[in-house]
């Protein structure tokens, strides 16, 4: 905006103002060009088109954008419950601008950022329906870690092939770590810790990494999202690219854990099996097969206080206290049945002569006996070492 003083055209100055129309503050003005909103703490009225729904909110994008690559045209609207709008709705709402703190999530492989969002929503109204926002093509990997901040909340199109690099959080949190240009490699697998080479690879991994998120805060969803061929997903499996909405958040339920930029897919996600499992382990000779199996908190006492044999009001011992909240396994009998059946099938397929179990409830023979569906495993009834569970 140029302001003229008197009749002297040379006396001009330039200033930046937030432009509103009919009391509406556009989304790019809410987002601003930094990691935090210049309007944080203020209440605004804004408009946009719904591009994506989550279980506790939705993403809203300015219909035309402001043409400035440094300011995002999208924002997350937090509703706390399932949103009542539909993708393609053009809506108006009044809400408070806040920076959602992802917690202390920061380590050598993450860049902790707040997420700009609209909360305490009021006056939500659907102005029209049937709109479509074209996804914005973006370059990925990032040139510099943090570049995705410029499209936070926006619908984007990543044409770069992506590889499933880690699926540890897939079953519990519905998240898969994706990487451009092949799988991520732990820096200290190649270089001494703290070396320049290791630090450079840390930075390179950060630029190439993106978390595929199912948009739900529900843990242990059934069915597990993003399952691929053979009812599984393997690290190394690939996607040709992806269309979805970018945000920033946790990769677990812990605000001291890993956080990163995430993508919530707007299209079906179909991985290609690029890393097939071998049919059987390579033979090493001998006549005895020994295996170990992490059963991931196999507890026959459940978090709801019931047990596998039908008791109620039960709990697990931790530090001298007995409580159902101390149990670390299935929430209830239905979840336990899913867990047990998968474990038993896997152990039977391994076909070992002796199997050592880890993370099984230390309650005598009860937990082991609860999983003995194959007769020949009844000759190995001893649980692991002492403790609430190991």
Short mmCIF file of C-alpha atoms in Angstrom, two decimals:
data_model
loop_
_atom_site.label_atom_id
_atom_site.label_comp_id
_atom_site.label_asym_id
_atom_site.label_seq_id
_atom_site.Cartn_x
_atom_site.Cartn_y
_atom_site.Cartn_z
CA UNK A 1 0.00 0.00 0.00
CA UNK A 2 1.49 3.38 -0.98
CA UNK A 3 0.58 6.46 1.02
CA UNK A 4 1.14 9.92 -0.56
CA UNK A 5 1.96 12.89 1.62
CA UNK A 6 0.62 16.20 0.23
CA UNK A 7 1.33 16.79 -3.45
CA UNK A 8 4.87 15.46 -3.43
CA UNK A 9 4.76 12.13 -5.26
CA UNK A 10 8.30 11.32 -4.13
CA UNK A 11 7.20 11.20 -0.51
CA UNK A 12 5.74 7.70 -0.41
CA UNK A 13 6.00 4.84 2.01
CA UNK A 14 5.07 1.17 1.84
CA UNK A 15 3.41 -0.82 4.61
CA UNK A 16 1.81 -4.25 4.92
CA UNK A 17 -1.80 -4.55 6.04
CA UNK A 18 -4.17 -7.47 6.56
CA UNK A 19 -6.87 -7.17 3.90
CA UNK A 20 -10.38 -8.24 4.79
CA UNK A 21 -13.52 -8.23 2.70
CA UNK A 22 -16.89 -7.96 4.42
CA UNK A 23 -15.22 -8.77 7.72
CA UNK A 24 -13.55 -11.90 6.30
CA UNK A 25 -9.85 -12.51 6.93
CA UNK A 26 -8.40 -14.71 4.22
CA UNK A 27 -6.50 -17.85 5.14
CA UNK A 28 -3.12 -16.71 3.73
CA UNK A 29 -3.27 -13.70 6.07
CA UNK A 30 -3.98 -16.06 8.96
CA UNK A 31 -1.06 -18.32 8.10
CA UNK A 32 1.46 -15.59 7.38
CA UNK A 33 4.92 -16.31 6.01
CA UNK A 34 6.53 -17.68 9.17
CA UNK A 35 6.16 -20.83 11.26
CA UNK A 36 3.60 -19.06 13.48
CA UNK A 37 0.54 -17.02 12.59
CA UNK A 38 0.80 -13.22 12.88
CA UNK A 39 -2.80 -13.33 14.15
CA UNK A 40 -2.26 -15.94 16.89
CA UNK A 41 -4.62 -15.32 19.79
CA UNK A 42 -7.08 -13.30 17.70
CA UNK A 43 -10.61 -14.26 16.67
CA UNK A 44 -11.25 -14.09 12.94
CA UNK A 45 -13.96 -14.82 10.44
CA UNK A 46 -12.76 -16.66 7.35
CA UNK A 47 -13.99 -18.58 4.33
CA UNK A 48 -12.71 -21.47 2.26
CA UNK A 49 -13.36 -24.84 0.67
CA UNK A 50 -13.19 -28.04 2.72
CA UNK A 51 -10.46 -30.29 1.29
CA UNK A 52 -10.07 -33.07 3.86
CA UNK A 53 -11.83 -34.47 6.95
CA UNK A 54 -10.21 -35.89 10.07
CA UNK A 55 -11.94 -37.45 13.04
CA UNK A 56 -11.58 -34.22 15.02
CA UNK A 57 -11.60 -31.48 12.41
CA UNK A 58 -11.18 -30.53 8.78
CA UNK A 59 -8.83 -28.68 6.44
CA UNK A 60 -9.98 -25.46 4.84
CA UNK A 61 -8.34 -23.83 1.83
CA UNK A 62 -8.72 -20.41 0.25
CA UNK A 63 -10.51 -20.82 -3.05
CA UNK A 64 -8.02 -18.83 -5.14
CA UNK A 65 -5.01 -18.28 -2.85
CA UNK A 66 -2.97 -15.09 -2.70
CA UNK A 67 -0.29 -16.07 -5.21
CA UNK A 68 2.46 -15.84 -2.59
CA UNK A 69 4.47 -19.07 -2.32
CA UNK A 70 5.62 -18.07 1.19
CA UNK A 71 2.09 -18.04 2.68
CA UNK A 72 -0.02 -21.17 2.89
CA UNK A 73 -3.55 -21.05 1.52
CA UNK A 74 -4.83 -23.79 3.86
CA UNK A 75 -5.45 -24.24 7.57
CA UNK A 76 -6.71 -26.91 9.97
CA UNK A 77 -10.02 -26.28 11.73
CA UNK A 78 -10.17 -28.15 15.05
CA UNK A 79 -13.70 -29.24 15.99
CA UNK A 80 -12.74 -31.88 18.64
CA UNK A 81 -15.49 -34.18 17.32
CA UNK A 82 -16.34 -35.52 13.87
CA UNK A 83 -16.92 -32.52 11.57
CA UNK A 84 -20.36 -31.87 10.12
CA UNK A 85 -19.14 -30.48 6.80
CA UNK A 86 -18.29 -32.36 3.60
CA UNK A 87 -15.32 -32.18 1.26
CA UNK A 88 -16.19 -29.63 -1.42
CA UNK A 89 -18.29 -27.41 0.86
CA UNK A 90 -17.51 -23.71 0.75
CA UNK A 91 -17.93 -22.53 4.31
CA UNK A 92 -17.67 -19.48 6.52
CA UNK A 93 -16.79 -19.63 10.19
CA UNK A 94 -15.54 -17.61 13.12
CA UNK A 95 -12.75 -19.06 15.24
CA UNK A 96 -9.72 -18.29 17.37
CA UNK A 97 -6.26 -18.55 15.78
CA UNK A 98 -3.92 -20.67 17.88
CA UNK A 99 -0.57 -22.38 17.48
CA UNK A 100 -0.98 -26.01 18.54
CA UNK A 101 2.15 -27.02 20.36
CA UNK A 102 3.29 -30.49 19.36
CA UNK A 103 5.14 -30.65 22.66
CA UNK A 104 8.80 -31.16 23.29
CA UNK A 105 9.09 -33.45 20.28
CA UNK A 106 12.53 -32.67 19.02
CA UNK A 107 15.71 -34.62 18.53
CA UNK A 108 18.49 -34.88 16.03
CA UNK A 109 16.06 -36.07 13.34
CA UNK A 110 13.12 -33.74 13.88
CA UNK A 111 12.33 -30.06 13.62
CA UNK A 112 9.70 -29.11 16.22
CA UNK A 113 7.08 -26.67 14.87
CA UNK A 114 3.71 -25.48 16.08
CA UNK A 115 0.66 -26.14 13.90
CA UNK A 116 -1.47 -23.12 13.01
CA UNK A 117 -5.12 -24.02 13.54
CA UNK A 118 -8.55 -22.50 14.13
CA UNK A 119 -10.36 -23.48 17.33
CA UNK A 120 -13.47 -22.54 19.33
CA UNK A 121 -15.45 -22.52 16.11
CA UNK A 122 -18.75 -20.64 15.92
CA UNK A 123 -21.08 -19.52 13.15
CA UNK A 124 -20.07 -22.38 10.87
CA UNK A 125 -22.24 -22.20 7.77
CA UNK A 126 -22.13 -23.89 4.38
CA UNK A 127 -22.31 -21.23 1.66
CA UNK A 128 -22.30 -23.65 -1.30
CA UNK A 129 -21.26 -27.18 -2.20
CA UNK A 130 -19.57 -29.04 -5.02
CA UNK A 131 -16.33 -27.07 -5.12
CA UNK A 132 -13.00 -28.70 -5.95
CA UNK A 133 -9.57 -27.39 -5.03
CA UNK A 134 -6.83 -28.40 -7.45
CA UNK A 135 -3.85 -29.83 -5.55
CA UNK A 136 -0.73 -27.69 -5.68
CA UNK A 137 2.27 -29.52 -7.20
CA UNK A 138 5.26 -29.33 -4.87
CA UNK A 139 8.88 -30.39 -5.12
CA UNK A 140 9.88 -33.14 -2.70
CA UNK A 141 12.37 -33.78 -1.08
CA UNK A 142 12.54 -30.35 0.52
CA UNK A 143 15.44 -28.12 -0.47
CA UNK A 144 15.80 -27.31 3.23
CA UNK A 145 14.12 -29.06 6.15
CA UNK A 146 11.06 -26.99 7.02
CA UNK A 147 10.14 -25.95 3.46
CA UNK A 148 6.79 -27.77 3.80
CA UNK A 149 5.73 -25.06 6.27
CA UNK A 150 4.79 -22.98 3.22
CA UNK A 151 2.05 -25.49 2.31
CA UNK A 152 0.90 -26.36 5.84
CA UNK A 153 -2.82 -27.13 5.63
CA UNK A 154 -2.86 -27.19 1.81
CA UNK A 155 -3.86 -29.91 -0.64
CA UNK A 156 -0.70 -30.83 -2.53
CA UNK A 157 0.45 -33.20 -5.26
CA UNK A 158 3.78 -34.99 -4.76
CA UNK A 159 4.84 -36.63 -8.02
CA UNK A 160 8.07 -38.03 -6.55
CA UNK A 161 8.07 -41.82 -5.93
CA UNK A 162 7.87 -42.54 -2.20
CA UNK A 163 9.14 -45.55 -0.27
CA UNK A 164 7.76 -47.02 2.96
CA UNK A 165 10.78 -46.61 5.20
CA UNK A 166 9.32 -47.46 8.60
CA UNK A 167 6.00 -49.03 9.60
CA UNK A 168 6.47 -49.30 13.37
CA UNK A 169 3.54 -46.92 14.03
CA UNK A 170 1.24 -48.35 11.36
CA UNK A 171 -0.86 -50.69 13.49
CA UNK A 172 -1.14 -48.49 16.56
CA UNK A 173 -1.29 -44.96 15.16
CA UNK A 174 -2.14 -45.48 11.49
CA UNK A 175 1.13 -43.91 10.33
CA UNK A 176 3.83 -44.95 7.90
CA UNK A 177 7.10 -43.09 7.43
CA UNK A 178 7.67 -42.37 3.75
CA UNK A 179 10.89 -41.30 2.10
CA UNK A 180 11.78 -39.87 -1.28
CA UNK A 181 14.76 -41.27 -3.18
CA UNK A 182 14.76 -44.66 -1.47
CA UNK A 183 14.66 -45.88 2.12
CA UNK A 184 16.13 -43.90 5.00
CA UNK A 185 19.37 -45.22 6.45
CA UNK A 186 20.37 -44.79 10.08
CA UNK A 187 23.42 -42.48 9.90
CA UNK A 188 25.44 -44.46 12.44
CA UNK A 189 25.00 -47.60 10.33
CA UNK A 190 27.42 -45.97 7.90
CA UNK A 191 29.38 -43.35 9.81
CA UNK A 192 30.75 -42.75 13.32
CA UNK A 193 28.30 -41.00 15.65
CA UNK A 194 28.76 -37.23 15.61
CA UNK A 195 30.88 -37.24 12.49
CA UNK A 196 30.31 -34.68 9.75
CA UNK A 197 29.14 -37.48 7.45
CA UNK A 198 26.60 -38.70 10.02
CA UNK A 199 25.28 -35.18 10.61
CA UNK A 200 24.93 -34.60 6.86
CA UNK A 201 22.93 -37.81 6.52
CA UNK A 202 20.69 -36.72 9.41
CA UNK A 203 19.90 -33.53 7.49
CA UNK A 204 19.41 -35.45 4.25
CA UNK A 205 17.00 -37.89 5.92
CA UNK A 206 14.98 -35.00 7.36
CA UNK A 207 14.51 -33.42 3.92
CA UNK A 208 13.40 -36.73 2.40
CA UNK A 209 11.05 -37.85 5.19
CA UNK A 210 7.25 -37.47 5.38
CA UNK A 211 4.71 -39.26 7.58
CA UNK A 212 1.67 -40.82 5.93
CA UNK A 213 -1.17 -40.33 8.46
CA UNK A 214 -4.66 -41.85 8.55
CA UNK A 215 -6.21 -38.68 10.00
CA UNK A 216 -7.50 -40.43 13.09
CA UNK A 217 -6.52 -40.16 16.76
CA UNK A 218 -7.98 -43.63 17.40
CA UNK A 219 -5.33 -46.19 18.31
CA UNK A 220 -5.23 -49.78 16.99
CA UNK A 221 -7.83 -49.24 14.29
CA UNK A 222 -9.47 -52.28 12.73
CA UNK A 223 -8.75 -52.82 9.91
CA UNK A 224 -5.22 -51.48 10.03
CA UNK A 225 -4.84 -48.70 7.44
CA UNK A 226 -2.46 -48.95 4.48
CA UNK A 227 -2.22 -52.73 4.50
CA UNK A 228 -0.82 -53.89 1.17
CA UNK A 229 -0.35 -57.17 -0.67
CA UNK A 230 -0.53 -60.39 1.35
CA UNK A 231 -2.32 -58.45 4.10
CA UNK A 232 0.84 -56.64 5.14
CA UNK A 233 3.05 -53.66 4.34
CA UNK A 234 6.79 -54.09 4.11
CA UNK A 235 9.48 -51.44 4.45
CA UNK A 236 10.73 -50.87 0.92
CA UNK A 237 7.27 -51.00 -0.68
CA UNK A 238 6.61 -47.99 -2.91
CA UNK A 239 4.08 -45.39 -4.04
CA UNK A 240 4.33 -43.56 -7.39
CA UNK A 241 3.43 -40.31 -5.64
CA UNK A 242 0.64 -38.98 -3.44
CA UNK A 243 -2.07 -36.32 -3.23
CA UNK A 244 -3.05 -35.12 0.22
CA UNK A 245 -3.05 -32.36 2.80
CA UNK A 246 0.14 -31.38 4.61
CA UNK A 247 0.32 -30.65 8.33
CA UNK A 248 2.76 -31.06 11.20
CA UNK A 249 2.32 -33.29 14.21
CA UNK A 250 3.33 -36.22 16.34
CA UNK A 251 4.21 -39.65 15.04
CA UNK A 252 3.01 -41.22 18.29
CA UNK A 253 0.88 -40.31 21.30
CA UNK A 254 3.85 -38.89 23.20
CA UNK A 255 4.54 -35.16 23.10
CA UNK A 256 8.19 -35.95 23.75
CA UNK A 257 8.38 -38.37 20.84
CA UNK A 258 8.99 -37.91 17.15
CA UNK A 259 7.17 -35.15 15.28
CA UNK A 260 7.40 -34.26 11.62
CA UNK A 261 5.47 -33.02 8.60
CA UNK A 262 2.64 -35.36 7.72
CA UNK A 263 0.41 -35.98 4.72
CA UNK A 264 -3.26 -36.95 4.99
CA UNK A 265 -4.08 -38.67 1.68
CA UNK A 266 -6.99 -37.43 -0.40
CA UNK A 267 -6.79 -40.44 -2.74
CA UNK A 268 -6.58 -44.19 -2.29
CA UNK A 269 -3.13 -45.33 -1.15
CA UNK A 270 -1.97 -48.47 -2.96
CA UNK A 271 1.57 -49.60 -2.25
CA UNK A 272 3.48 -51.75 -4.73
CA UNK A 273 5.39 -54.71 -3.31
CA UNK A 274 8.97 -53.71 -4.07
CA UNK A 275 10.54 -55.62 -1.19
CA UNK A 276 9.07 -59.14 -1.21
CA UNK A 277 9.54 -61.42 1.76
CA UNK A 278 11.61 -64.53 1.19
CA UNK A 279 9.61 -67.75 1.28
CA UNK A 280 11.80 -69.17 4.07
CA UNK A 281 15.01 -68.30 5.91
CA UNK A 282 18.24 -69.41 4.34
CA UNK A 283 19.34 -72.80 5.58
CA UNK A 284 22.22 -72.75 8.05
CA UNK A 285 22.39 -76.50 8.60
CA UNK A 286 21.86 -78.36 11.86
CA UNK A 287 18.85 -80.31 13.14
CA UNK A 288 17.39 -77.94 15.78
CA UNK A 289 15.56 -74.71 14.95
CA UNK A 290 15.44 -72.06 17.69
CA UNK A 291 13.43 -68.85 17.34
CA UNK A 292 12.55 -65.76 19.35
CA UNK A 293 9.27 -63.88 19.07
CA UNK A 294 8.31 -60.47 20.45
CA UNK A 295 4.58 -60.82 21.14
CA UNK A 296 4.19 -57.09 21.84
CA UNK A 297 2.58 -56.94 25.29
CA UNK A 298 0.68 -60.23 25.18
CA UNK A 299 -1.43 -59.82 28.32
CA UNK A 300 -4.35 -62.10 29.23
CA UNK A 301 -5.45 -59.46 31.72
CA UNK A 302 -6.98 -56.59 29.79
CA UNK A 303 -7.09 -52.84 30.25
CA UNK A 304 -10.86 -52.99 30.87
CA UNK A 305 -10.26 -55.23 33.92
CA UNK A 306 -11.49 -58.45 32.33
CA UNK A 307 -9.38 -61.50 31.57
CA UNK A 308 -9.11 -64.11 28.83
CA UNK A 309 -10.91 -66.67 31.01
CA UNK A 310 -13.89 -64.39 31.70
CA UNK A 311 -13.06 -62.79 35.03
CA UNK A 312 -13.79 -59.11 35.73
CA UNK A 313 -12.42 -56.51 38.12
CA UNK A 314 -8.85 -57.74 37.63
CA UNK A 315 -5.59 -55.85 37.22
CA UNK A 316 -1.83 -56.07 36.77
CA UNK A 317 0.85 -55.47 39.39
CA UNK A 318 3.26 -52.59 38.94
CA UNK A 319 5.35 -51.16 41.76
CA UNK A 320 3.23 -52.94 44.36
CA UNK A 321 -0.06 -51.51 43.04
CA UNK A 322 -2.66 -53.65 41.26
CA UNK A 323 -4.75 -51.88 38.62
CA UNK A 324 -6.20 -52.60 35.21
CA UNK A 325 -4.43 -49.45 33.99
CA UNK A 326 -1.11 -51.19 34.67
CA UNK A 327 -1.86 -53.78 31.98
CA UNK A 328 -0.14 -53.07 28.67
CA UNK A 329 -1.86 -55.36 26.22
CA UNK A 330 -5.28 -55.64 24.62
CA UNK A 331 -8.09 -53.33 25.73
CA UNK A 332 -10.65 -56.13 25.78
CA UNK A 333 -11.39 -59.72 24.75
CA UNK A 334 -12.10 -58.78 21.11
CA UNK A 335 -8.69 -57.15 20.69
CA UNK A 336 -7.04 -60.04 22.51
CA UNK A 337 -8.56 -62.58 20.13
CA UNK A 338 -7.10 -60.69 17.14
CA UNK A 339 -3.70 -60.51 18.79
CA UNK A 340 -3.63 -64.15 19.88
CA UNK A 341 -4.76 -65.58 16.56
CA UNK A 342 -2.11 -63.67 14.60
CA UNK A 343 0.65 -64.65 17.02
CA UNK A 344 -0.26 -68.33 17.07
CA UNK A 345 -0.44 -68.48 13.26
CA UNK A 346 2.96 -66.80 12.97
CA UNK A 347 4.64 -69.06 15.53
CA UNK A 348 3.21 -72.16 13.86
CA UNK A 349 4.50 -70.96 10.48
CA UNK A 350 8.02 -70.49 11.89
CA UNK A 351 7.99 -74.22 12.73
CA UNK A 352 10.71 -73.96 15.38
CA UNK A 353 11.64 -76.61 17.92
CA UNK A 354 11.98 -74.00 20.69
CA UNK A 355 10.55 -70.50 20.82
CA UNK A 356 11.52 -67.78 23.31
CA UNK A 357 8.75 -65.26 23.92
CA UNK A 358 9.29 -61.60 24.82
CA UNK A 359 6.77 -59.09 26.23
CA UNK A 360 4.40 -61.70 27.65
CA UNK A 361 2.51 -61.13 30.90
CA UNK A 362 4.26 -62.68 33.89
CA UNK A 363 1.26 -64.49 35.42
CA UNK A 364 2.52 -68.04 35.72
CA UNK A 365 1.42 -70.33 32.90
CA UNK A 366 -1.78 -68.42 32.24
CA UNK A 367 -0.60 -66.17 29.39
CA UNK A 368 1.36 -68.94 27.66
CA UNK A 369 -1.50 -71.42 28.00
CA UNK A 370 -3.87 -68.81 26.56
CA UNK A 371 -2.02 -68.95 23.27
CA UNK A 372 -1.53 -72.70 23.02
CA UNK A 373 -3.61 -73.52 20.00
CA UNK A 374 -1.00 -75.81 18.44
CA UNK A 375 -0.46 -78.94 20.56
CA UNK A 376 3.23 -79.19 20.10
CA UNK A 377 3.87 -75.84 21.78
CA UNK A 378 2.45 -77.10 25.08
CA UNK A 379 5.81 -78.60 25.92
CA UNK A 380 7.22 -75.05 26.29
CA UNK A 381 4.88 -73.57 28.94
CA UNK A 382 7.31 -71.34 30.86
CA UNK A 383 6.86 -67.56 30.68
CA UNK A 384 9.74 -65.11 30.49
CA UNK A 385 11.61 -63.60 33.42
CA UNK A 386 10.04 -61.86 36.40
CA UNK A 387 8.22 -58.55 36.18
CA UNK A 388 4.79 -57.20 35.34
CA UNK A 389 5.60 -58.16 31.76
CA UNK A 390 8.84 -58.55 29.88
#
